[in-house]
Amino acid sequence: MSRISLRKFLLLSTLWTGIFCNYVCYSIIAPFFPQLARKKGLNAVEYSMVFGAYSIAQVIFSMIAGKFLTKIGPKFIIVAGLFLTGGATVLFGCLEHSPQGRVFLALSIVIRMVEGAGFAAYLTSVLAIVVKSFPTNPGYYVGLTETVVTIGMITGPVIGSFLYVIGGYHTPFTVFGTLIILTSSVAVWTVSTDHDSQSGENSASLTVREYMRILKLPATILAMMCVTLNVVADAFILITLSDHLKQFSLHPLEIGCIYLCLFLSYSFSSPVAGKLADKWKLEYILQCIGSLILVVAFTLIGPIAFLPISPCVWLVTAGLLLKGLGAGPLISCSYSACLRFARQKGRFSEDFRTYSLVSSVISFCIPLGLGWTCNAEFDIYYFHIPHSIKFKSILFHRNED
């Protein structure tokens, strides 16, 4: 990382702490909540609605937050977003004391939607502030932000399980919810009001016309496809890989290490790809390379049916490493490519208004893939939808009984 001022260091530390805690909370819900939901009398269809509610709220409020980001100011949205997500996380940990049945379901959905809305507003503001603070290196710092996301996703289940063993269901949610609320208090001091300084037309809310302008740009369409499809690809791997690995009779620790290959390579490639894109303007080339790497990665993980190769552990491991390497350019380069094209070809001005537009578009795409994750996970594991099984058998070279 290049030398930065103490003020910007404290800003990044605060923003990344909020990102880390939120993604830890996102990753620890899946292992623990279904058990509680079944005790409260919910079936798989009902508690899958709780998971989907988070993504729905994110999709809706990422655009709403982006629209009013220039009018309200990012500092207020960051503080309010963190406070909402922290409070909702603490309340989610208190659901074990809720009445059973429909009351539990309604409370779960409402709390998750509040949490998703708060985090959508927070993430949109964070991306805009990061780019405004480092306008010459947007891809690099967006890539570093994605590295923080990866660390949160990796460590979340481990830390959550440890806290769950110590204090039960409510403990991980109470601990991280409290940390998020404390981070919102710190953000009051570290997020400067300079980010709110807008004048004239720049202080007005983003308009539908501006959104339509940026959505018509080829770079925006490409960026949205790259971000959304990459999240969907991750979803496919996370959902189906455990079944694919059963044929190797691996120890649970070995399976965990194989999963880590995906996250570790992504945490490395994301900032590196962003740095290369910022320095040499290679966003589109890196996006193409990343897409091709993903094709090779999925070919190896199966391996794909028409290749005369038998499945083995080292092929899966190599495929996951390549998947992580290919995913880095698809995320960090998508943001910088969309921003540069908007400024140079789309005739958008170099100001916070443009940063807010691009941030809301990118943050809108992430929950689209996450929503698919939730729905597909319950389809495969609880309902065994035939088309999902066929899709797995096409890619994964195995003989079905």
mmCIF file of C-alpha atoms in Angstrom:
data_model
loop_
_atom_site.group_PDB
_atom_site.id
_atom_site.type_symbol
_atom_site.label_atom_id
_atom_site.label_comp_id
_atom_site.label_asym_id
_atom_site.label_seq_id
_atom_site.Cartn_x
_atom_site.Cartn_y
_atom_site.Cartn_z
ATOM 1 C CA MET A 1 0.000 0.000 0.000
ATOM 2 C CA SER A 2 1.335 3.423 -0.870
ATOM 3 C CA ARG A 3 1.993 5.890 1.945
ATOM 4 C CA ILE A 4 -1.206 7.570 3.118
ATOM 5 C CA SER A 5 -1.937 10.177 5.756
ATOM 6 C CA LEU A 6 -2.972 9.282 9.289
ATOM 7 C CA ARG A 7 -6.408 10.731 8.633
ATOM 8 C CA LYS A 8 -7.008 8.462 5.653
ATOM 9 C CA PHE A 9 -5.574 5.489 7.521
ATOM 10 C CA LEU A 10 -8.075 5.974 10.341
ATOM 11 C CA LEU A 11 -10.844 6.401 7.778
ATOM 12 C CA LEU A 12 -9.972 3.149 6.003
ATOM 13 C CA SER A 13 -9.593 1.316 9.322
ATOM 14 C CA THR A 14 -13.079 2.376 10.380
ATOM 15 C CA LEU A 15 -14.697 1.566 7.044
ATOM 16 C CA TRP A 16 -12.982 -1.807 6.752
ATOM 17 C CA THR A 17 -13.853 -2.722 10.345
ATOM 18 C CA GLY A 18 -17.505 -2.165 9.489
ATOM 19 C CA ILE A 19 -17.158 -4.253 6.329
ATOM 20 C CA PHE A 20 -15.407 -7.051 8.220
ATOM 21 C CA CYS A 21 -17.950 -7.233 11.046
ATOM 22 C CA ASN A 22 -20.907 -7.181 8.655
ATOM 23 C CA TYR A 23 -19.555 -10.020 6.538
ATOM 24 C CA VAL A 24 -18.730 -12.017 9.650
ATOM 25 C CA CYS A 25 -22.369 -11.612 10.682
ATOM 26 C CA TYR A 26 -23.489 -12.641 7.201
ATOM 27 C CA SER A 27 -21.385 -15.815 7.247
ATOM 28 C CA ILE A 28 -22.360 -16.976 10.767
ATOM 29 C CA ILE A 29 -26.127 -16.920 10.232
ATOM 30 C CA ALA A 30 -26.255 -19.912 7.875
ATOM 31 C CA PRO A 31 -24.734 -22.473 10.326
ATOM 32 C CA PHE A 32 -26.836 -21.485 13.357
ATOM 33 C CA PHE A 33 -30.172 -20.015 12.329
ATOM 34 C CA PRO A 34 -31.748 -23.084 10.622
ATOM 35 C CA GLN A 35 -31.407 -25.079 13.856
ATOM 36 C CA LEU A 36 -33.205 -22.390 15.843
ATOM 37 C CA ALA A 37 -35.852 -21.976 13.148
ATOM 38 C CA ARG A 38 -36.707 -25.686 13.230
ATOM 39 C CA LYS A 39 -37.045 -25.524 16.997
ATOM 40 C CA LYS A 40 -39.469 -22.627 16.541
ATOM 41 C CA GLY A 41 -41.630 -24.693 14.200
ATOM 42 C CA LEU A 42 -40.543 -23.344 10.800
ATOM 43 C CA ASN A 43 -39.978 -25.500 7.751
ATOM 44 C CA ALA A 44 -37.301 -25.011 5.074
ATOM 45 C CA VAL A 45 -39.573 -22.914 2.854
ATOM 46 C CA GLU A 46 -40.308 -20.498 5.673
ATOM 47 C CA TYR A 47 -36.812 -19.936 6.973
ATOM 48 C CA SER A 48 -35.420 -19.682 3.442
ATOM 49 C CA MET A 49 -37.583 -16.558 3.226
ATOM 50 C CA VAL A 50 -35.520 -15.087 6.078
ATOM 51 C CA PHE A 51 -32.310 -15.566 4.098
ATOM 52 C CA GLY A 52 -33.851 -14.134 0.941
ATOM 53 C CA ALA A 53 -35.230 -11.095 2.785
ATOM 54 C CA TYR A 54 -31.677 -9.847 3.403
ATOM 55 C CA SER A 55 -30.796 -9.830 -0.295
ATOM 56 C CA ILE A 56 -34.125 -8.289 -1.306
ATOM 57 C CA ALA A 57 -33.563 -5.426 1.121
ATOM 58 C CA GLN A 58 -30.038 -4.948 -0.197
ATOM 59 C CA VAL A 59 -31.184 -4.790 -3.818
ATOM 60 C CA ILE A 60 -33.817 -2.175 -3.004
ATOM 61 C CA PHE A 61 -31.892 0.016 -0.590
ATOM 62 C CA SER A 62 -28.580 0.042 -2.453
ATOM 63 C CA MET A 63 -30.265 2.115 -5.163
ATOM 64 C CA ILE A 64 -32.192 4.228 -2.651
ATOM 65 C CA ALA A 65 -29.019 4.962 -0.689
ATOM 66 C CA GLY A 66 -27.170 5.846 -3.877
ATOM 67 C CA LYS A 67 -29.952 8.167 -4.964
ATOM 68 C CA PHE A 68 -29.849 10.227 -1.743
ATOM 69 C CA LEU A 69 -26.118 9.878 -1.060
ATOM 70 C CA THR A 70 -25.283 13.258 -2.582
ATOM 71 C CA LYS A 71 -28.173 14.996 -0.826
ATOM 72 C CA ILE A 72 -27.908 13.553 2.689
ATOM 73 C CA GLY A 73 -24.163 13.041 2.694
ATOM 74 C CA PRO A 74 -22.172 9.827 3.130
ATOM 75 C CA LYS A 75 -21.228 10.476 6.765
ATOM 76 C CA PHE A 76 -24.813 10.304 7.992
ATOM 77 C CA ILE A 77 -25.573 7.256 5.838
ATOM 78 C CA ILE A 78 -22.480 5.434 7.105
ATOM 79 C CA VAL A 79 -23.217 6.139 10.757
ATOM 80 C CA ALA A 80 -26.933 5.374 10.395
ATOM 81 C CA GLY A 81 -26.263 2.247 8.302
ATOM 82 C CA LEU A 82 -23.835 0.838 10.852
ATOM 83 C CA PHE A 83 -26.190 1.608 13.729
ATOM 84 C CA LEU A 84 -29.070 -0.124 11.947
ATOM 85 C CA THR A 85 -27.062 -3.238 11.084
ATOM 86 C CA GLY A 86 -25.534 -3.431 14.562
ATOM 87 C CA GLY A 87 -28.865 -3.040 16.326
ATOM 88 C CA ALA A 88 -30.559 -5.522 13.996
ATOM 89 C CA THR A 89 -27.756 -8.040 14.539
ATOM 90 C CA VAL A 90 -28.167 -7.823 18.321
ATOM 91 C CA LEU A 91 -31.938 -8.242 17.948
ATOM 92 C CA PHE A 92 -31.404 -11.234 15.671
ATOM 93 C CA GLY A 93 -29.484 -12.869 18.507
ATOM 94 C CA CYS A 94 -32.480 -12.334 20.787
ATOM 95 C CA LEU A 95 -34.824 -14.322 18.530
ATOM 96 C CA GLU A 96 -34.323 -17.429 20.656
ATOM 97 C CA HIS A 97 -36.651 -15.757 23.180
ATOM 98 C CA SER A 98 -39.332 -15.076 20.557
ATOM 99 C CA PRO A 99 -42.675 -16.929 20.482
ATOM 100 C CA GLN A 100 -42.864 -19.813 18.044
ATOM 101 C CA GLY A 101 -44.542 -19.987 14.651
ATOM 102 C CA ARG A 102 -45.655 -16.999 12.602
ATOM 103 C CA VAL A 103 -44.510 -14.430 15.153
ATOM 104 C CA PHE A 104 -40.970 -15.801 14.999
ATOM 105 C CA LEU A 105 -41.067 -15.831 11.201
ATOM 106 C CA ALA A 106 -42.333 -12.254 10.959
ATOM 107 C CA LEU A 107 -39.759 -10.945 13.439
ATOM 108 C CA SER A 108 -36.941 -12.783 11.645
ATOM 109 C CA ILE A 109 -37.874 -11.371 8.243
ATOM 110 C CA VAL A 110 -38.294 -7.801 9.516
ATOM 111 C CA ILE A 111 -34.983 -7.839 11.413
ATOM 112 C CA ARG A 112 -33.102 -9.298 8.446
ATOM 113 C CA MET A 113 -34.580 -6.716 6.090
ATOM 114 C CA VAL A 114 -33.540 -3.891 8.421
ATOM 115 C CA GLU A 115 -30.048 -5.389 8.598
ATOM 116 C CA GLY A 116 -29.852 -5.761 4.813
ATOM 117 C CA ALA A 117 -31.101 -2.201 4.244
ATOM 118 C CA GLY A 118 -28.557 -0.774 6.661
ATOM 119 C CA PHE A 119 -25.666 -2.686 5.149
ATOM 120 C CA ALA A 120 -26.694 -1.783 1.579
ATOM 121 C CA ALA A 121 -26.636 1.900 2.507
ATOM 122 C CA TYR A 122 -23.315 1.469 4.293
ATOM 123 C CA LEU A 123 -21.597 -0.449 1.478
ATOM 124 C CA THR A 124 -22.726 2.029 -1.184
ATOM 125 C CA SER A 125 -21.370 4.930 0.861
ATOM 126 C CA VAL A 126 -18.106 3.134 1.630
ATOM 127 C CA LEU A 127 -17.323 2.503 -2.029
ATOM 128 C CA ALA A 128 -18.044 6.124 -2.913
ATOM 129 C CA ILE A 129 -15.874 7.485 -0.085
ATOM 130 C CA VAL A 130 -12.992 5.117 -0.855
ATOM 131 C CA VAL A 131 -12.925 6.235 -4.479
ATOM 132 C CA LYS A 132 -13.233 9.912 -3.542
ATOM 133 C CA SER A 133 -10.381 9.565 -1.044
ATOM 134 C CA PHE A 134 -8.160 7.765 -3.568
ATOM 135 C CA PRO A 135 -9.292 8.951 -7.016
ATOM 136 C CA THR A 136 -6.053 7.883 -8.739
ATOM 137 C CA ASN A 137 -6.169 4.301 -7.368
ATOM 138 C CA PRO A 138 -9.849 3.300 -7.246
ATOM 139 C CA GLY A 139 -9.326 -0.283 -8.399
ATOM 140 C CA TYR A 140 -6.557 -0.950 -5.887
ATOM 141 C CA TYR A 141 -8.508 0.249 -2.855
ATOM 142 C CA VAL A 142 -11.728 -1.412 -3.993
ATOM 143 C CA GLY A 143 -9.625 -4.572 -4.334
ATOM 144 C CA LEU A 144 -8.312 -4.160 -0.790
ATOM 145 C CA THR A 145 -11.889 -3.708 0.390
ATOM 146 C CA GLU A 146 -12.747 -7.021 -1.257
ATOM 147 C CA THR A 147 -9.826 -8.594 0.579
ATOM 148 C CA VAL A 148 -11.415 -7.470 3.850
ATOM 149 C CA VAL A 149 -14.687 -9.036 2.669
ATOM 150 C CA THR A 150 -12.849 -12.314 2.083
ATOM 151 C CA ILE A 151 -11.228 -12.233 5.524
ATOM 152 C CA GLY A 152 -14.650 -11.704 7.095
ATOM 153 C CA MET A 153 -16.161 -14.612 5.165
ATOM 154 C CA ILE A 154 -13.252 -16.928 6.085
ATOM 155 C CA THR A 155 -13.006 -16.117 9.773
ATOM 156 C CA GLY A 156 -16.738 -15.649 10.396
ATOM 157 C CA PRO A 157 -17.732 -19.313 10.837
ATOM 158 C CA VAL A 158 -14.658 -20.026 12.984
ATOM 159 C CA ILE A 159 -15.157 -17.070 15.325
ATOM 160 C CA GLY A 160 -18.927 -17.578 15.341
ATOM 161 C CA SER A 161 -18.615 -21.245 16.260
ATOM 162 C CA PHE A 162 -16.214 -20.399 19.085
ATOM 163 C CA LEU A 163 -18.604 -17.790 20.506
ATOM 164 C CA TYR A 164 -21.562 -20.141 20.012
ATOM 165 C CA VAL A 165 -19.854 -22.837 22.082
ATOM 166 C CA ILE A 166 -19.047 -20.337 24.835
ATOM 167 C CA GLY A 167 -22.403 -18.613 25.192
ATOM 168 C CA GLY A 168 -24.996 -20.134 22.902
ATOM 169 C CA TYR A 169 -26.957 -18.793 19.950
ATOM 170 C CA HIS A 170 -27.150 -15.145 20.990
ATOM 171 C CA THR A 171 -23.438 -14.663 21.787
ATOM 172 C CA PRO A 172 -21.917 -14.236 18.287
ATOM 173 C CA PHE A 173 -24.697 -11.883 17.220
ATOM 174 C CA THR A 174 -24.484 -9.826 20.406
ATOM 175 C CA VAL A 175 -20.692 -9.523 20.214
ATOM 176 C CA PHE A 176 -20.472 -8.491 16.575
ATOM 177 C CA GLY A 177 -23.620 -6.380 16.719
ATOM 178 C CA THR A 178 -22.075 -4.436 19.580
ATOM 179 C CA LEU A 179 -18.810 -4.056 17.647
ATOM 180 C CA ILE A 180 -20.723 -2.647 14.677
ATOM 181 C CA ILE A 181 -22.526 -0.127 16.894
ATOM 182 C CA LEU A 182 -19.194 0.915 18.415
ATOM 183 C CA THR A 183 -17.781 1.301 14.900
ATOM 184 C CA SER A 184 -20.646 3.633 14.053
ATOM 185 C CA SER A 185 -19.629 5.774 17.029
ATOM 186 C CA VAL A 186 -16.020 5.847 15.822
ATOM 187 C CA ALA A 187 -17.214 6.761 12.315
ATOM 188 C CA VAL A 188 -18.681 9.980 13.708
ATOM 189 C CA TRP A 189 -15.087 11.150 14.279
ATOM 190 C CA THR A 190 -13.146 9.463 11.472
ATOM 191 C CA VAL A 191 -15.504 10.120 8.534
ATOM 192 C CA SER A 192 -14.961 13.772 7.753
ATOM 193 C CA THR A 193 -17.729 16.189 6.825
ATOM 194 C CA ASP A 194 -15.531 17.129 3.840
ATOM 195 C CA HIS A 195 -17.123 14.180 2.062
ATOM 196 C CA ASP A 196 -20.500 15.891 2.473
ATOM 197 C CA SER A 197 -19.415 19.130 0.860
ATOM 198 C CA GLN A 198 -21.579 19.572 -2.236
ATOM 199 C CA SER A 199 -22.965 22.715 -3.743
ATOM 200 C CA GLY A 200 -25.599 23.664 -6.259
ATOM 201 C CA GLU A 201 -26.840 20.830 -8.458
ATOM 202 C CA ASN A 202 -24.293 18.438 -6.937
ATOM 203 C CA SER A 203 -26.157 18.530 -3.610
ATOM 204 C CA ALA A 204 -29.427 17.320 -5.156
ATOM 205 C CA SER A 205 -30.499 13.669 -5.175
ATOM 206 C CA LEU A 206 -29.460 11.471 -8.080
ATOM 207 C CA THR A 207 -32.147 11.348 -10.752
ATOM 208 C CA VAL A 208 -33.596 8.476 -12.734
ATOM 209 C CA ARG A 209 -32.245 10.135 -15.870
ATOM 210 C CA GLU A 210 -28.692 9.933 -14.498
ATOM 211 C CA TYR A 211 -29.146 6.269 -13.665
ATOM 212 C CA MET A 212 -30.441 5.606 -17.166
ATOM 213 C CA ARG A 213 -27.443 7.420 -18.654
ATOM 214 C CA ILE A 214 -24.923 5.324 -16.781
ATOM 215 C CA LEU A 215 -26.834 2.070 -17.326
ATOM 216 C CA LYS A 216 -26.675 2.641 -21.089
ATOM 217 C CA LEU A 217 -22.870 2.683 -21.074
ATOM 218 C CA PRO A 218 -21.266 -0.557 -22.351
ATOM 219 C CA ALA A 219 -18.747 -0.541 -19.496
ATOM 220 C CA THR A 220 -21.570 -0.408 -16.945
ATOM 221 C CA ILE A 221 -23.359 -3.364 -18.510
ATOM 222 C CA LEU A 222 -20.092 -5.327 -18.595
ATOM 223 C CA ALA A 223 -19.317 -4.443 -14.976
ATOM 224 C CA MET A 224 -22.770 -5.506 -13.792
ATOM 225 C CA MET A 225 -22.471 -8.818 -15.622
ATOM 226 C CA CYS A 226 -18.986 -9.475 -14.238
ATOM 227 C CA VAL A 227 -19.916 -8.734 -10.630
ATOM 228 C CA THR A 228 -23.254 -10.574 -10.627
ATOM 229 C CA LEU A 229 -22.068 -13.666 -12.492
ATOM 230 C CA ASN A 230 -18.946 -13.929 -10.351
ATOM 231 C CA VAL A 231 -21.084 -14.004 -7.203
ATOM 232 C CA VAL A 232 -23.319 -16.623 -8.835
ATOM 233 C CA ALA A 233 -20.234 -18.701 -9.719
ATOM 234 C CA ASP A 234 -19.080 -18.551 -6.112
ATOM 235 C CA ALA A 235 -22.572 -19.602 -5.045
ATOM 236 C CA PHE A 236 -22.484 -22.634 -7.317
ATOM 237 C CA ILE A 237 -19.132 -23.740 -5.888
ATOM 238 C CA LEU A 238 -20.048 -23.193 -2.245
ATOM 239 C CA ILE A 239 -23.327 -25.076 -2.633
ATOM 240 C CA THR A 240 -22.234 -28.088 -4.674
ATOM 241 C CA LEU A 241 -18.557 -28.604 -3.861
ATOM 242 C CA SER A 242 -19.103 -30.464 -0.587
ATOM 243 C CA ASP A 243 -21.093 -33.182 -2.392
ATOM 244 C CA HIS A 244 -18.443 -33.354 -5.098
ATOM 245 C CA LEU A 245 -15.695 -33.895 -2.489
ATOM 246 C CA LYS A 246 -17.495 -36.830 -0.802
ATOM 247 C CA GLN A 247 -16.076 -39.225 -3.391
ATOM 248 C CA PHE A 248 -12.540 -38.578 -2.035
ATOM 249 C CA SER A 249 -13.366 -39.514 1.601
ATOM 250 C CA LEU A 250 -11.564 -36.473 2.992
ATOM 251 C CA HIS A 251 -11.299 -35.379 6.618
ATOM 252 C CA PRO A 252 -13.406 -32.292 7.462
ATOM 253 C CA LEU A 253 -10.204 -30.324 8.107
ATOM 254 C CA GLU A 254 -8.947 -31.210 4.626
ATOM 255 C CA ILE A 255 -12.244 -30.089 3.100
ATOM 256 C CA GLY A 256 -11.962 -26.799 4.965
ATOM 257 C CA CYS A 257 -8.449 -26.245 3.627
ATOM 258 C CA ILE A 258 -9.651 -26.889 0.077
ATOM 259 C CA TYR A 259 -12.363 -24.254 0.501
ATOM 260 C CA LEU A 260 -9.740 -21.810 1.775
ATOM 261 C CA CYS A 261 -7.900 -22.027 -1.559
ATOM 262 C CA LEU A 262 -10.745 -20.128 -3.219
ATOM 263 C CA PHE A 263 -10.743 -17.280 -0.696
ATOM 264 C CA LEU A 264 -6.979 -16.946 -0.300
ATOM 265 C CA SER A 265 -6.257 -16.638 -4.013
ATOM 266 C CA TYR A 266 -9.095 -14.129 -4.395
ATOM 267 C CA SER A 267 -7.820 -11.979 -1.525
ATOM 268 C CA PHE A 268 -4.463 -11.810 -3.343
ATOM 269 C CA SER A 269 -5.681 -11.253 -6.899
ATOM 270 C CA SER A 270 -8.261 -8.556 -6.172
ATOM 271 C CA PRO A 271 -5.892 -5.763 -5.022
ATOM 272 C CA VAL A 272 -3.174 -6.819 -7.479
ATOM 273 C CA ALA A 273 -5.570 -6.649 -10.430
ATOM 274 C CA GLY A 274 -6.878 -3.291 -9.196
ATOM 275 C CA LYS A 275 -3.335 -1.925 -8.950
ATOM 276 C CA LEU A 276 -2.489 -3.068 -12.486
ATOM 277 C CA ALA A 277 -5.705 -1.561 -13.826
ATOM 278 C CA ASP A 278 -5.053 1.784 -12.146
ATOM 279 C CA LYS A 279 -1.451 1.972 -13.337
ATOM 280 C CA TRP A 280 -1.748 0.778 -16.933
ATOM 281 C CA LYS A 281 -5.498 1.135 -17.656
ATOM 282 C CA LEU A 282 -5.861 -2.582 -18.369
ATOM 283 C CA GLU A 283 -9.349 -3.072 -16.949
ATOM 284 C CA TYR A 284 -10.908 -4.717 -20.009
ATOM 285 C CA ILE A 285 -7.924 -6.945 -20.710
ATOM 286 C CA LEU A 286 -7.860 -8.099 -17.092
ATOM 287 C CA GLN A 287 -11.609 -8.733 -17.145
ATOM 288 C CA CYS A 288 -11.180 -10.935 -20.222
ATOM 289 C CA ILE A 289 -8.254 -12.781 -18.653
ATOM 290 C CA GLY A 290 -10.238 -13.275 -15.449
ATOM 291 C CA SER A 291 -13.186 -14.705 -17.375
ATOM 292 C CA LEU A 292 -10.964 -17.134 -19.258
ATOM 293 C CA ILE A 293 -9.326 -18.233 -16.006
ATOM 294 C CA LEU A 294 -12.783 -18.958 -14.598
ATOM 295 C CA VAL A 295 -13.561 -21.189 -17.588
ATOM 296 C CA VAL A 296 -10.353 -23.155 -17.007
ATOM 297 C CA ALA A 297 -11.084 -23.315 -13.273
ATOM 298 C CA PHE A 298 -14.525 -24.879 -13.695
ATOM 299 C CA THR A 299 -13.120 -27.257 -16.302
ATOM 300 C CA LEU A 300 -10.627 -28.546 -13.735
ATOM 301 C CA ILE A 301 -12.953 -28.672 -10.737
ATOM 302 C CA GLY A 302 -15.316 -31.121 -12.461
ATOM 303 C CA PRO A 303 -13.453 -32.048 -14.520
ATOM 304 C CA ILE A 304 -15.841 -31.255 -17.331
ATOM 305 C CA ALA A 305 -17.610 -34.322 -18.679
ATOM 306 C CA PHE A 306 -16.127 -34.544 -22.184
ATOM 307 C CA LEU A 307 -12.483 -34.543 -21.010
ATOM 308 C CA PRO A 308 -10.800 -37.939 -20.475
ATOM 309 C CA ILE A 309 -9.706 -36.978 -16.964
ATOM 310 C CA SER A 310 -10.812 -38.575 -13.722
ATOM 311 C CA PRO A 311 -11.718 -36.373 -10.741
ATOM 312 C CA CYS A 312 -8.965 -35.955 -8.166
ATOM 313 C CA VAL A 313 -8.215 -33.701 -5.223
ATOM 314 C CA TRP A 314 -5.335 -31.811 -6.790
ATOM 315 C CA LEU A 315 -7.453 -30.859 -9.816
ATOM 316 C CA VAL A 316 -10.172 -29.478 -7.551
ATOM 317 C CA THR A 317 -7.585 -27.562 -5.512
ATOM 318 C CA ALA A 318 -5.950 -26.125 -8.628
ATOM 319 C CA GLY A 319 -9.354 -25.178 -10.007
ATOM 320 C CA LEU A 320 -10.317 -23.329 -6.830
ATOM 321 C CA LEU A 321 -7.018 -21.457 -6.780
ATOM 322 C CA LEU A 322 -7.605 -20.401 -10.382
ATOM 323 C CA LYS A 323 -11.208 -19.438 -9.593
ATOM 324 C CA GLY A 324 -9.990 -17.048 -6.919
ATOM 325 C CA LEU A 325 -7.335 -15.589 -9.204
ATOM 326 C CA GLY A 326 -9.849 -15.040 -11.980
ATOM 327 C CA ALA A 327 -12.453 -13.493 -9.708
ATOM 328 C CA GLY A 328 -10.174 -10.669 -8.559
ATOM 329 C CA PRO A 329 -10.141 -8.760 -11.868
ATOM 330 C CA LEU A 330 -13.888 -9.239 -12.308
ATOM 331 C CA ILE A 331 -14.651 -7.243 -9.160
ATOM 332 C CA SER A 332 -11.938 -4.613 -8.685
ATOM 333 C CA CYS A 333 -11.486 -3.909 -12.399
ATOM 334 C CA SER A 334 -15.228 -3.664 -12.968
ATOM 335 C CA TYR A 335 -15.504 -0.682 -10.641
ATOM 336 C CA SER A 336 -12.540 1.211 -12.092
ATOM 337 C CA ALA A 337 -13.560 0.400 -15.683
ATOM 338 C CA CYS A 338 -17.097 1.634 -15.134
ATOM 339 C CA LEU A 339 -15.847 4.799 -13.439
ATOM 340 C CA ARG A 340 -13.231 5.606 -16.093
ATOM 341 C CA PHE A 341 -15.626 5.007 -18.984
ATOM 342 C CA ALA A 342 -18.282 7.187 -17.333
ATOM 343 C CA ARG A 343 -15.822 10.046 -17.006
ATOM 344 C CA GLN A 344 -14.180 9.780 -20.414
ATOM 345 C CA LYS A 345 -16.906 8.508 -22.739
ATOM 346 C CA GLY A 346 -20.112 9.112 -20.813
ATOM 347 C CA ARG A 347 -19.215 12.745 -20.086
ATOM 348 C CA PHE A 348 -19.820 12.395 -16.374
ATOM 349 C CA SER A 349 -17.976 14.906 -14.230
ATOM 350 C CA GLU A 350 -15.157 14.046 -11.850
ATOM 351 C CA ASP A 351 -17.088 14.500 -8.604
ATOM 352 C CA PHE A 352 -18.781 12.672 -5.760
ATOM 353 C CA ARG A 353 -21.992 12.504 -7.754
ATOM 354 C CA THR A 354 -20.393 10.186 -10.295
ATOM 355 C CA TYR A 355 -18.754 8.113 -7.553
ATOM 356 C CA SER A 356 -22.176 7.655 -5.939
ATOM 357 C CA LEU A 357 -23.723 6.523 -9.216
ATOM 358 C CA VAL A 358 -21.058 3.898 -9.862
ATOM 359 C CA SER A 359 -21.043 2.735 -6.233
ATOM 360 C CA SER A 360 -24.796 2.202 -6.145
ATOM 361 C CA VAL A 361 -24.718 0.256 -9.416
ATOM 362 C CA ILE A 362 -21.905 -2.059 -8.252
ATOM 363 C CA SER A 363 -23.366 -2.581 -4.766
ATOM 364 C CA PHE A 364 -26.723 -3.351 -6.412
ATOM 365 C CA CYS A 365 -25.202 -6.291 -8.311
ATOM 366 C CA ILE A 366 -23.734 -8.105 -5.295
ATOM 367 C CA PRO A 367 -27.041 -9.033 -3.580
ATOM 368 C CA LEU A 368 -28.418 -10.252 -6.906
ATOM 369 C CA GLY A 369 -25.896 -13.075 -6.783
ATOM 370 C CA LEU A 370 -26.296 -13.538 -3.032
ATOM 371 C CA GLY A 371 -30.061 -13.863 -3.454
ATOM 372 C CA TRP A 372 -29.503 -16.613 -5.980
ATOM 373 C CA THR A 373 -27.205 -18.274 -3.435
ATOM 374 C CA CYS A 374 -29.905 -18.457 -0.781
ATOM 375 C CA ASN A 375 -32.599 -19.774 -3.114
ATOM 376 C CA ALA A 376 -30.364 -22.315 -4.841
ATOM 377 C CA GLU A 377 -28.976 -23.616 -1.554
ATOM 378 C CA PHE A 378 -32.400 -24.537 -0.234
ATOM 379 C CA ASP A 379 -33.491 -25.905 -3.625
ATOM 380 C CA ILE A 380 -30.569 -28.309 -3.751
ATOM 381 C CA TYR A 381 -30.385 -29.444 -0.142
ATOM 382 C CA TYR A 382 -34.020 -29.458 0.909
ATOM 383 C CA PHE A 383 -36.121 -29.891 -2.211
ATOM 384 C CA HIS A 384 -33.689 -31.660 -4.587
ATOM 385 C CA ILE A 385 -34.930 -29.809 -7.647
ATOM 386 C CA PRO A 386 -34.187 -31.992 -10.685
ATOM 387 C CA HIS A 387 -32.707 -29.235 -12.880
ATOM 388 C CA SER A 388 -30.176 -28.407 -10.160
ATOM 389 C CA ILE A 389 -29.076 -32.020 -9.982
ATOM 390 C CA LYS A 390 -28.767 -32.194 -13.775
ATOM 391 C CA PHE A 391 -26.736 -28.994 -13.799
ATOM 392 C CA LYS A 392 -24.284 -30.517 -11.336
ATOM 393 C CA SER A 393 -23.963 -33.757 -13.259
ATOM 394 C CA ILE A 394 -23.133 -31.893 -16.498
ATOM 395 C CA LEU A 395 -20.184 -30.075 -14.935
ATOM 396 C CA PHE A 396 -18.988 -32.645 -12.408
ATOM 397 C CA HIS A 397 -17.675 -35.757 -14.128
ATOM 398 C CA ARG A 398 -19.269 -38.502 -12.059
ATOM 399 C CA ASN A 399 -21.432 -41.549 -12.609
ATOM 400 C CA GLU A 400 -24.934 -41.179 -11.163
ATOM 401 C CA ASP A 401 -26.497 -44.297 -9.718
#
